[in-house]
Amino acid sequence: MTSGEVMGRDGVARTALLAVVLLDVVLLALTEVAWLSLQVGSVPLPVSILVAAVTTPLAVRLVDRCFPGSRLVFAPLVVWMVVVVVFGFWSPTGTGTFPPDWRPIVLIAAGLFPGVWVASRPVRPSSEAGSPG
């Protein structure tokens, strides 16, 4: 097996992983928008905000590990933001699914800010990760 074949297989595997991560981001964004209006009685229960704050940085970090130093690290954030905005402000009935209060703004902030912070932090090579210093 030549080094070109290994690099080709590695590139295909990384591209497939990127596609799976982006599909996961789309599904998570749809779920977060759908569950944003969850209430217990009259009290809002914005669990989807916590889910967004945890999952978007994880998706960004996974893409960053597969494509270190690439601008593809922002792909999960862009896809997540587009899905949240489109399905939050638009629906077949025309009114959108966002509740008319503070929750949509906090959802967008909770998904974007941690993801951008993680994207701005470079991935350390695994050889440096275990060494003290």
XYZ file of C-alpha atoms in Angstrom:
133
model
C 0.000 0.000 0.000
C 1.451 3.378 -0.977
C 1.384 6.519 1.139
C -0.991 8.105 -1.395
C -3.524 5.343 -0.780
C -3.284 5.820 2.971
C -3.704 9.594 2.638
C -6.637 9.049 0.258
C -8.399 6.743 2.692
C -7.678 9.115 5.562
C -9.105 12.031 3.600
C -12.247 10.103 2.720
C -12.734 9.044 6.337
C -12.283 12.604 7.593
C -14.697 13.950 4.979
C -17.270 11.319 5.935
C -16.837 12.232 9.590
C -17.379 15.901 8.730
C -20.603 14.998 6.929
C -21.830 12.987 9.925
C -20.975 15.813 12.336
C -22.811 18.363 10.181
C -25.854 16.091 9.931
C -25.765 15.722 13.712
C -25.567 19.506 14.084
C -28.639 19.921 11.859
C -30.617 17.384 13.893
C -29.519 18.949 17.185
C -30.451 22.442 15.995
C -33.901 21.271 14.903
C -34.442 19.568 18.249
C -33.226 22.592 20.211
C -35.586 24.923 18.344
C -38.494 22.510 18.779
C -37.923 22.113 22.523
C -37.213 25.780 23.226
C -40.839 26.479 24.067
C -40.979 23.674 26.664
C -42.735 24.755 29.864
C -43.660 23.183 33.172
C -46.929 24.808 34.040
C -46.286 28.466 33.262
C -42.553 28.299 33.987
C -40.223 28.056 30.957
C -37.848 25.094 31.046
C -35.168 25.937 28.446
C -33.278 22.646 28.511
C -32.403 23.071 24.840
C -30.260 26.089 25.748
C -28.073 23.852 27.915
C -27.928 21.240 25.166
C -26.769 23.893 22.669
C -24.129 25.176 25.088
C -22.654 21.684 25.389
C -23.053 20.185 21.914
C -21.908 22.985 19.603
C -18.438 23.248 21.211
C -18.125 19.453 21.050
C -18.941 19.459 17.334
C -16.455 22.268 16.725
C -13.714 20.434 18.632
C -14.336 17.215 16.702
C -14.038 19.002 13.354
C -10.945 20.812 14.608
C -9.294 17.501 15.515
C -10.016 16.087 12.046
C -9.010 19.234 10.132
C -6.516 21.059 12.379
C -5.838 24.647 11.414
C -8.625 24.645 8.820
C -11.498 27.083 8.476
C -13.787 24.058 8.399
C -13.825 24.383 12.182
C -16.532 27.030 11.722
C -18.758 24.771 9.584
C -20.727 23.334 12.540
C -21.393 26.837 13.861
C -22.550 28.156 10.499
C -24.799 25.157 9.872
C -26.219 25.336 13.407
C -26.915 29.065 13.134
C -28.604 28.778 9.736
C -30.861 25.952 10.904
C -31.774 27.714 14.163
C -32.558 31.025 12.482
C -34.452 29.550 9.534
C -36.592 27.176 11.564
C -36.923 29.539 14.504
C -38.209 32.500 12.532
C -40.001 30.625 9.759
C -42.599 27.898 9.764
C -45.241 26.715 7.317
C -47.804 28.796 9.196
C -45.600 31.864 8.808
C -45.098 32.822 12.458
C -42.024 30.766 13.315
C -41.471 28.518 16.295
C -39.495 30.826 18.576
C -41.393 31.887 21.694
C -41.762 35.693 21.904
C -39.461 36.245 24.892
C -35.802 35.980 25.953
C -35.218 32.306 25.138
C -34.325 32.599 21.414
C -31.602 35.165 22.116
C -30.138 33.053 24.905
C -30.284 29.917 22.709
C -28.334 31.626 19.941
C -25.790 33.024 22.402
C -25.429 29.678 24.193
C -24.792 27.882 20.922
C -22.464 30.402 19.312
C -20.265 31.835 22.070
C -18.896 28.541 23.455
C -18.430 27.231 19.918
C -16.519 30.326 18.799
C -14.387 30.172 21.938
C -13.484 26.538 21.241
C -12.806 27.345 17.566
C -10.408 30.097 18.580
C -8.374 27.738 20.776
C -5.900 25.669 18.756
C -5.825 21.909 19.190
C -2.634 20.777 20.896
C -0.945 17.774 19.351
C -1.472 14.581 21.340
C 2.251 14.406 22.174
C 2.000 17.725 24.044
C -1.324 16.936 25.705
C 0.147 14.437 28.164
C 3.351 16.272 28.960
C 3.480 18.658 31.924
C 4.306 22.205 31.178
